[in-house]
PDB file of C-alpha atoms in Angstrom:
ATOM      1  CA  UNK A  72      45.197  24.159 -24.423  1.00 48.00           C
ATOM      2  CA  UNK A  73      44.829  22.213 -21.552  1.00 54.00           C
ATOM      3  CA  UNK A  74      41.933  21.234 -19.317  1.00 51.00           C
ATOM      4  CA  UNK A  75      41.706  23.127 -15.571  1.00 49.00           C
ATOM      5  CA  UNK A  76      41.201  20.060 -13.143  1.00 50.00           C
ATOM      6  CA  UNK A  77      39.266  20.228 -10.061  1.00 49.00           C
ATOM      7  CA  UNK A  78      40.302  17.702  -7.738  1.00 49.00           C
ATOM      8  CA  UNK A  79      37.116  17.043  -4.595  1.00 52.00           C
ATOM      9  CA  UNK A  80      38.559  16.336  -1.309  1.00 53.00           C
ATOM     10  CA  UNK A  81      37.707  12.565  -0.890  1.00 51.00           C
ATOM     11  CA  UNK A  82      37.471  11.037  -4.123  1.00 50.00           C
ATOM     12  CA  UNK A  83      36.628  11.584  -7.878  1.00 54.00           C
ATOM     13  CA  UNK A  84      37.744  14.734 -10.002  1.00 51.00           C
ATOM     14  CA  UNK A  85      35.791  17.328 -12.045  1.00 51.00           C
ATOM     15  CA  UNK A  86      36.960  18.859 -15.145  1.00 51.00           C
ATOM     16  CA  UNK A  87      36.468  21.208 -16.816  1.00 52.00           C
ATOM     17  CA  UNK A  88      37.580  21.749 -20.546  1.00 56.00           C
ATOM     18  CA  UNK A  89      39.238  25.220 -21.594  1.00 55.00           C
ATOM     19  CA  UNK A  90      37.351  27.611 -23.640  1.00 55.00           C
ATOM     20  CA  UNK A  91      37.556  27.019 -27.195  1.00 57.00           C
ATOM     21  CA  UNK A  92      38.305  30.566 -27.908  1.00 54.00           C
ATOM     22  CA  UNK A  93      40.514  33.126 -26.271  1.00 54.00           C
ATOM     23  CA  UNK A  94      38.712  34.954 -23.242  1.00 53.00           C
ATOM     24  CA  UNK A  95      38.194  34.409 -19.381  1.00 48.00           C
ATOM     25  CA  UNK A  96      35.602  32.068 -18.108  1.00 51.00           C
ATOM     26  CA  UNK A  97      35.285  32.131 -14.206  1.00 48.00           C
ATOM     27  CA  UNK A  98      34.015  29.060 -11.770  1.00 49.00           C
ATOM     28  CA  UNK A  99      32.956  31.226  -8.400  1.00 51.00           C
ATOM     29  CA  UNK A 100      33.099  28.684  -5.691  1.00 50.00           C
ATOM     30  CA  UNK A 101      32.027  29.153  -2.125  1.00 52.00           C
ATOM     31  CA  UNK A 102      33.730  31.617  -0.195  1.00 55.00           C
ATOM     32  CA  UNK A 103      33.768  29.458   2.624  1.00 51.00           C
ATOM     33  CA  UNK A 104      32.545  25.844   3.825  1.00 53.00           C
ATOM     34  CA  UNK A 105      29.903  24.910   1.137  1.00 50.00           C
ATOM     35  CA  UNK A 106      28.782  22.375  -1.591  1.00 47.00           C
ATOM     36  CA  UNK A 107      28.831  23.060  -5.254  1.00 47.00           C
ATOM     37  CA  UNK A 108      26.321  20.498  -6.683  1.00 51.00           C
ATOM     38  CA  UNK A 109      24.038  20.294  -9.749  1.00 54.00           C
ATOM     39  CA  UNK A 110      19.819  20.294  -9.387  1.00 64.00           C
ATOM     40  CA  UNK A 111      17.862  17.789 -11.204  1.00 73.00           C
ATOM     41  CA  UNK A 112      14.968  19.386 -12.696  1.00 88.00           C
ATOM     42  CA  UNK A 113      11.932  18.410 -11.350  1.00 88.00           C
ATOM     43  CA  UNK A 114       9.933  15.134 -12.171  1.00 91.00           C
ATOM     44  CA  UNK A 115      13.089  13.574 -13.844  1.00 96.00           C
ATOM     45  CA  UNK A 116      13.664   9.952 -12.904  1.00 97.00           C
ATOM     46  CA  UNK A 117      16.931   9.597 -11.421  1.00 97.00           C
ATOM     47  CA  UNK A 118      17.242   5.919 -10.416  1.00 98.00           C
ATOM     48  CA  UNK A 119      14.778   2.777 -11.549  1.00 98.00           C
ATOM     49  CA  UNK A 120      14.786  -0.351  -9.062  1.00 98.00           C
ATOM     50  CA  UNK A 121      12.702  -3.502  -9.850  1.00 98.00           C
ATOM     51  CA  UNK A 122      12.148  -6.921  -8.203  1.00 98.00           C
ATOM     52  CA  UNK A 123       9.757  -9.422  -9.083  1.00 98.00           C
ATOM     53  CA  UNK A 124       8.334 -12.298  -6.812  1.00 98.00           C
ATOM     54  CA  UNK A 125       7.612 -15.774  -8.574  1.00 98.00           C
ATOM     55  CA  UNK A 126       6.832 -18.047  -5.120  1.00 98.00           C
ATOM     56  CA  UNK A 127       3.364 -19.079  -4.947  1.00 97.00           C
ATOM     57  CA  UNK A 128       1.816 -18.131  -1.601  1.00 96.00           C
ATOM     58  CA  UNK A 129      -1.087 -18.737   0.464  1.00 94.00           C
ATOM     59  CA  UNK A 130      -2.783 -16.671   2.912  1.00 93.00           C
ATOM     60  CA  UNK A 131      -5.299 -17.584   5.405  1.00 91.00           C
ATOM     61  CA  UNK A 132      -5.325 -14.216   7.214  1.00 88.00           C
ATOM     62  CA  UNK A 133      -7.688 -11.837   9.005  1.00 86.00           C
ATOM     63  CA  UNK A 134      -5.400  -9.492   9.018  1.00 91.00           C
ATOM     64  CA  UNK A 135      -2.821  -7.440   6.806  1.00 94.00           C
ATOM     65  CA  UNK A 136       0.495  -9.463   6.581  1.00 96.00           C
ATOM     66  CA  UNK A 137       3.560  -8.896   5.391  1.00 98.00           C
ATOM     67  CA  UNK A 138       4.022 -10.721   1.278  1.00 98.00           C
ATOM     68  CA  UNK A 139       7.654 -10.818  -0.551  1.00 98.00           C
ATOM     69  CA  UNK A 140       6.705  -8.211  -2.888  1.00 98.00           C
ATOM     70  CA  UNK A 141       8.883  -5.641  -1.682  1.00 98.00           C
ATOM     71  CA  UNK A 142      11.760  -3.117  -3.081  1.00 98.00           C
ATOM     72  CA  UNK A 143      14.369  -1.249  -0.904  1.00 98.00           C
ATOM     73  CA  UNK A 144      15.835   2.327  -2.800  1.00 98.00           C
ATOM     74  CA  UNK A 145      17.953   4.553  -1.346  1.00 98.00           C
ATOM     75  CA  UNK A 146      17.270   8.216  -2.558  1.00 98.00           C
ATOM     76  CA  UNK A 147      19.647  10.529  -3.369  1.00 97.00           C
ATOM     77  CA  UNK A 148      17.899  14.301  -2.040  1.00 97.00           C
ATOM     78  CA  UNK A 149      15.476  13.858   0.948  1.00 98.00           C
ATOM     79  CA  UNK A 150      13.368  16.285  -1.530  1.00 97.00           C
ATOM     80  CA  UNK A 151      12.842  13.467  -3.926  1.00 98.00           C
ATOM     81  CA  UNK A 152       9.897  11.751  -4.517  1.00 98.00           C
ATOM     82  CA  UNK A 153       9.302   8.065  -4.765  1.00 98.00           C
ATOM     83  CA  UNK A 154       6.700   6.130  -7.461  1.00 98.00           C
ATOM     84  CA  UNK A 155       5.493   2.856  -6.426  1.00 98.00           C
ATOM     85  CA  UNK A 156       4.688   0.648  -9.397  1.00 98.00           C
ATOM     86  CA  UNK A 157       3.291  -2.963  -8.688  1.00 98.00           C
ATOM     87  CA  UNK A 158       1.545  -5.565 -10.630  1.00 98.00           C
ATOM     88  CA  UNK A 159       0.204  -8.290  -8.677  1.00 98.00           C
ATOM     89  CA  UNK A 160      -1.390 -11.837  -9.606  1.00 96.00           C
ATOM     90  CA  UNK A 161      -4.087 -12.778  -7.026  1.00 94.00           C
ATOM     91  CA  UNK A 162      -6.045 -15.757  -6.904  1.00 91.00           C
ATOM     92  CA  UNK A 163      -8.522 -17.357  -4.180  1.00 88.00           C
ATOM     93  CA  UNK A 164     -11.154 -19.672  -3.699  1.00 82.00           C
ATOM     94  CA  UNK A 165     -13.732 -20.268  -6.129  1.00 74.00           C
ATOM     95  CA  UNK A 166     -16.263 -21.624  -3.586  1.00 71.00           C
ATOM     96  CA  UNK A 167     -19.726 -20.026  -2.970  1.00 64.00           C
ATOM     97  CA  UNK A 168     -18.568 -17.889   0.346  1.00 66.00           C
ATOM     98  CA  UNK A 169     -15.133 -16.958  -1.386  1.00 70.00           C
ATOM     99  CA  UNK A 170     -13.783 -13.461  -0.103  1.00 78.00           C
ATOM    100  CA  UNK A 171     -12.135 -11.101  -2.032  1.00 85.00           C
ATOM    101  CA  UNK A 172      -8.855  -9.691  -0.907  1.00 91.00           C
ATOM    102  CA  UNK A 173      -7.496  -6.753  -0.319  1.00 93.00           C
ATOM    103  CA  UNK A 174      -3.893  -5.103   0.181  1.00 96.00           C
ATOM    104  CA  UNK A 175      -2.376  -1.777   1.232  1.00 98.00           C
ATOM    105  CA  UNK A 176       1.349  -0.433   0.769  1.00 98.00           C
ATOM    106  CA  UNK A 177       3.929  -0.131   3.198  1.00 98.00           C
ATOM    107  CA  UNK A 178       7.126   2.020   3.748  1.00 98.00           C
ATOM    108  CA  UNK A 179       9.177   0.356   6.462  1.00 98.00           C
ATOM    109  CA  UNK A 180       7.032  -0.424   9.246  1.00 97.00           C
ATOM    110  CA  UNK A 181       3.896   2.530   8.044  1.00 97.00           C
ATOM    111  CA  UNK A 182       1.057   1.751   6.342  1.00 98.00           C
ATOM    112  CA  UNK A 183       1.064   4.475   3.619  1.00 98.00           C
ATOM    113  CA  UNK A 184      -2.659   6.131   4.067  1.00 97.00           C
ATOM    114  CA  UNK A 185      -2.811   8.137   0.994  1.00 97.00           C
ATOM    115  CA  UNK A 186      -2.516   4.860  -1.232  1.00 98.00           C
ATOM    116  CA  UNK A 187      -5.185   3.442  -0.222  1.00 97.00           C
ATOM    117  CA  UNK A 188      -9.291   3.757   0.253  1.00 96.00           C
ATOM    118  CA  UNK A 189     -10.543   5.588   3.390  1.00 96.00           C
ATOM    119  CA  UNK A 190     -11.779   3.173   5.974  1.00 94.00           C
ATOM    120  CA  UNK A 191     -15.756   3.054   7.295  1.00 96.00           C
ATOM    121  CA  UNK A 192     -16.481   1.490   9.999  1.00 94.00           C
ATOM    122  CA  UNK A 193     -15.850  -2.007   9.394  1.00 89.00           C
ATOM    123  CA  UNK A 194     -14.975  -1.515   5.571  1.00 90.00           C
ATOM    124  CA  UNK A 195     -11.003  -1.293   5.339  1.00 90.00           C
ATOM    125  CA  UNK A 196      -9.401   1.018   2.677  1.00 94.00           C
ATOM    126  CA  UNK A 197      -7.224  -0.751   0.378  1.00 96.00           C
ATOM    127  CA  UNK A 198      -4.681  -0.532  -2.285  1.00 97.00           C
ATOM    128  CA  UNK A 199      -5.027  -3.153  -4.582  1.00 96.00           C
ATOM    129  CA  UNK A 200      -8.389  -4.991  -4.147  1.00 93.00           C
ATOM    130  CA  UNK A 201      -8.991  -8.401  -5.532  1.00 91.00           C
ATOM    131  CA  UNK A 202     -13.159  -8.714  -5.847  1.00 88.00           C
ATOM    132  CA  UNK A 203     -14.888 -11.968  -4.688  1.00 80.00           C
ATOM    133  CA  UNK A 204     -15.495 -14.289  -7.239  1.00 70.00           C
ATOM    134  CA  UNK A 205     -17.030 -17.628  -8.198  1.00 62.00           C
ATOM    135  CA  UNK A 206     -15.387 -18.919 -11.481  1.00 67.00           C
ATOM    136  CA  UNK A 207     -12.410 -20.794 -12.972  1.00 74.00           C
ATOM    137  CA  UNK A 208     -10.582 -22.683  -9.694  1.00 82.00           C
ATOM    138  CA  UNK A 209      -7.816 -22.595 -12.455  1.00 86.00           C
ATOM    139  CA  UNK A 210      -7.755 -18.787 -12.623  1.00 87.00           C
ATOM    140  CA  UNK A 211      -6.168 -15.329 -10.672  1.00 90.00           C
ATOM    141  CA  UNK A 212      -6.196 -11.897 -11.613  1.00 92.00           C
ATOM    142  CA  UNK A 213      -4.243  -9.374 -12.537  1.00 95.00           C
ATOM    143  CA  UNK A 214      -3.981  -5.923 -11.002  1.00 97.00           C
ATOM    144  CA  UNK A 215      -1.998  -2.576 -11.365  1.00 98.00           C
ATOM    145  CA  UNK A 216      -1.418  -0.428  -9.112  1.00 98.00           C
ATOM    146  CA  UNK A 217       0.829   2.546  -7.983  1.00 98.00           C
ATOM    147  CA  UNK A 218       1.085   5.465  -5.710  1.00 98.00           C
ATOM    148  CA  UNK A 219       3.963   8.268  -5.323  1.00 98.00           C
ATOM    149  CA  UNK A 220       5.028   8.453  -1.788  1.00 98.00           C
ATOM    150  CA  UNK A 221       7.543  11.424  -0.486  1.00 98.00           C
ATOM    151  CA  UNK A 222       9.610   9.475   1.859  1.00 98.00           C
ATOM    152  CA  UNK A 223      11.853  12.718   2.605  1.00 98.00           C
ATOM    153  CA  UNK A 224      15.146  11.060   3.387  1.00 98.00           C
ATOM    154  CA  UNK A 225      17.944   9.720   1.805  1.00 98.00           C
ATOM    155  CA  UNK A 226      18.077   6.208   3.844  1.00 98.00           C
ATOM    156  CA  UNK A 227      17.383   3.411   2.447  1.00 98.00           C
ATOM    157  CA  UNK A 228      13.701   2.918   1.943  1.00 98.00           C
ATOM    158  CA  UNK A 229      11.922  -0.294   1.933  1.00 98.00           C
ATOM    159  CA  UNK A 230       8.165  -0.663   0.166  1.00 98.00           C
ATOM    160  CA  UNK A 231       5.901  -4.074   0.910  1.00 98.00           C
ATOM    161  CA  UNK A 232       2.961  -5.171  -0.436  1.00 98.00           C
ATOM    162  CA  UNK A 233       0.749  -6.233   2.534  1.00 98.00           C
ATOM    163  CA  UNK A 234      -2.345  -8.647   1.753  1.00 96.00           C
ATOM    164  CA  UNK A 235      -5.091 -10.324   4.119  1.00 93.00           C
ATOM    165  CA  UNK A 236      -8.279 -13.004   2.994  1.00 86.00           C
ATOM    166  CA  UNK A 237     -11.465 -13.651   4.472  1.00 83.00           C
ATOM    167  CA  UNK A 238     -10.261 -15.435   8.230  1.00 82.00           C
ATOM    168  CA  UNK A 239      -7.958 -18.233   9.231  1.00 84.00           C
ATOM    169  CA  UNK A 240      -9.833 -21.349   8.788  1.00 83.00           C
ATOM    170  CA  UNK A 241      -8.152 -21.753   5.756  1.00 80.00           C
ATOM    171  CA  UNK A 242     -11.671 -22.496   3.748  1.00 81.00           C
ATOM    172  CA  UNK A 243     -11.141 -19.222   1.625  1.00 84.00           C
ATOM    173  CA  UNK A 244      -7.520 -18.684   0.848  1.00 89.00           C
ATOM    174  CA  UNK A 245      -5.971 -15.529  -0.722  1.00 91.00           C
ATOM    175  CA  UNK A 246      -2.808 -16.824  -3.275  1.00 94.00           C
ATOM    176  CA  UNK A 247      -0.084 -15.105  -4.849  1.00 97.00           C
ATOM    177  CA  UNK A 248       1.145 -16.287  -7.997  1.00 97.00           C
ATOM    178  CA  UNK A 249      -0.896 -19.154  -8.201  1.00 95.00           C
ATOM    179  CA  UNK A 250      -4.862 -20.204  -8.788  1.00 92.00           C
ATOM    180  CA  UNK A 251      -7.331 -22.082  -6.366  1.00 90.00           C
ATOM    181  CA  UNK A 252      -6.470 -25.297  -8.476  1.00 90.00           C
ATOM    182  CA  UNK A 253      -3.183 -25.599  -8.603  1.00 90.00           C
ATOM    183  CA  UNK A 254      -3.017 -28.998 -10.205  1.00 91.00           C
ATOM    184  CA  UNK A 255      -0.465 -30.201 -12.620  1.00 94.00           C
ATOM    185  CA  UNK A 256      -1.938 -29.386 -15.933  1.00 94.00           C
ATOM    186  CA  UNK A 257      -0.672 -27.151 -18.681  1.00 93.00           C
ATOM    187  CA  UNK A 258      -3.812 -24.494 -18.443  1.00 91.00           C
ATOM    188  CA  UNK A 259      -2.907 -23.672 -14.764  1.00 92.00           C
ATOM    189  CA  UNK A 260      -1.088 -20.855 -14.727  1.00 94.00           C
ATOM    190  CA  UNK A 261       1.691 -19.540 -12.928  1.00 96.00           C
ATOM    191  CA  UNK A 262       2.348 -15.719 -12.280  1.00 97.00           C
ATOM    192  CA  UNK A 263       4.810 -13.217 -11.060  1.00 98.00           C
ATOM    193  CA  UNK A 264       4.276 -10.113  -8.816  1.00 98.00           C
ATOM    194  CA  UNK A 265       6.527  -6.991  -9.700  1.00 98.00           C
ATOM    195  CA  UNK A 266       7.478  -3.881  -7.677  1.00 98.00           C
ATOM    196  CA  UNK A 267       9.101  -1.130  -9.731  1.00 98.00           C
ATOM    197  CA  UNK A 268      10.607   2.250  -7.961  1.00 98.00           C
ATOM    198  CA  UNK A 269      11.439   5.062  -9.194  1.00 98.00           C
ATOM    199  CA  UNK A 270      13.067   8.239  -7.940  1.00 98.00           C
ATOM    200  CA  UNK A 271      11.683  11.484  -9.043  1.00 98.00           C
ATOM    201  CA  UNK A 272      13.399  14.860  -8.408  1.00 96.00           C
ATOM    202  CA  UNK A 273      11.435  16.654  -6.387  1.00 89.00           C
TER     203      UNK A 273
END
């Protein structure tokens, strides 16, 4: 028996196989002007995007700047959710004023608020914080960290990973990727930052 095909008005085709038995099956379309479309079921992942960042970095900044840790997605209901996965390798100074850092998430040009800390007077929320630390120049950290954001569109989206140090005198550096003492000798490391999205149906 063959197949009823149901040709859409741009591109693509949809078809549907005859029943396997005798008897009348009916597809109701819209009346008028409408869109017949299939729902997700809530909390499935629909789409996975991942980037990772391997350049070593330095920051001597006072204030939250802009790293290249950052993902772009583009989701497909403006009712879908977005999770933010990111691992992060952080290093700084191992003198005896050292600073810890601290990051927070972007979307586009907005710091996103809910994934980070609450500020207090002059103690700044953060996402990801990296604690002060005296130890191994030859040493960084690793963190985790995620958050799941409801960007409400379906435009491409853009996350960054925003860090700042201690100042700008450059005596207590914030690094990405890389320790204090990054001298050429097989037990300094190297790292990698990662930024995984995911869409969630919403």
């Amino acid at each position: 028996m063959a197949n009823i095909v149901l040709t859409g008005d741009t591109s693509g085709a949809i078809t549907v196989a005859a029943p396997a038995v005798a008897g009348t099956n009916t597809l109701t379309l819209p009346a008028s002007t409408g869109t017949l479309a299939t729902t997700a079921t809530a909390g499935k992942i629909l789409q996975v995007v991942e980037t990772s960042y391997k350049t070593t970095a330095t920051f001597n900044v006072a204030d939250f700047t802009a790293t290249g840790v950052t993902a772009s997605i583009t989701p497909s209901s403006a009712s879908n959710k977005v999770l933010v996965m990111v691992k992060l390798d952080i290093g700084n100074s191992d003198g005896g004023g050292a600073e810890g850092s601290r990051t927070r998430l972007y979307r586009g040009a907005s710091n996103l608020t809910g994934a980070m800390g609450t500020d207090s007077g002059s103690r700044q929320g953060s996402f990801i914080t990296h604690p002060a630390y005296q130890g191994d120049g030859r040493s960084f950290i690793t963190h985790y960290g995620q958050f799941l954001d409801s960007p409400s569109t379906t435009s491409s989206t853009t996350y960054t990973i925003y860090i700042r140090g201690y100042d700008t005198s450059g005596t207590y550096p914030t690094y990405l990727n890389r320790p204090h003492a990054d001298d050429d000798v097989y037990y300094t490391p190297r790292g990698v930052c990662v930024m995984t999205l995911m869409e969630v149906a919403g």
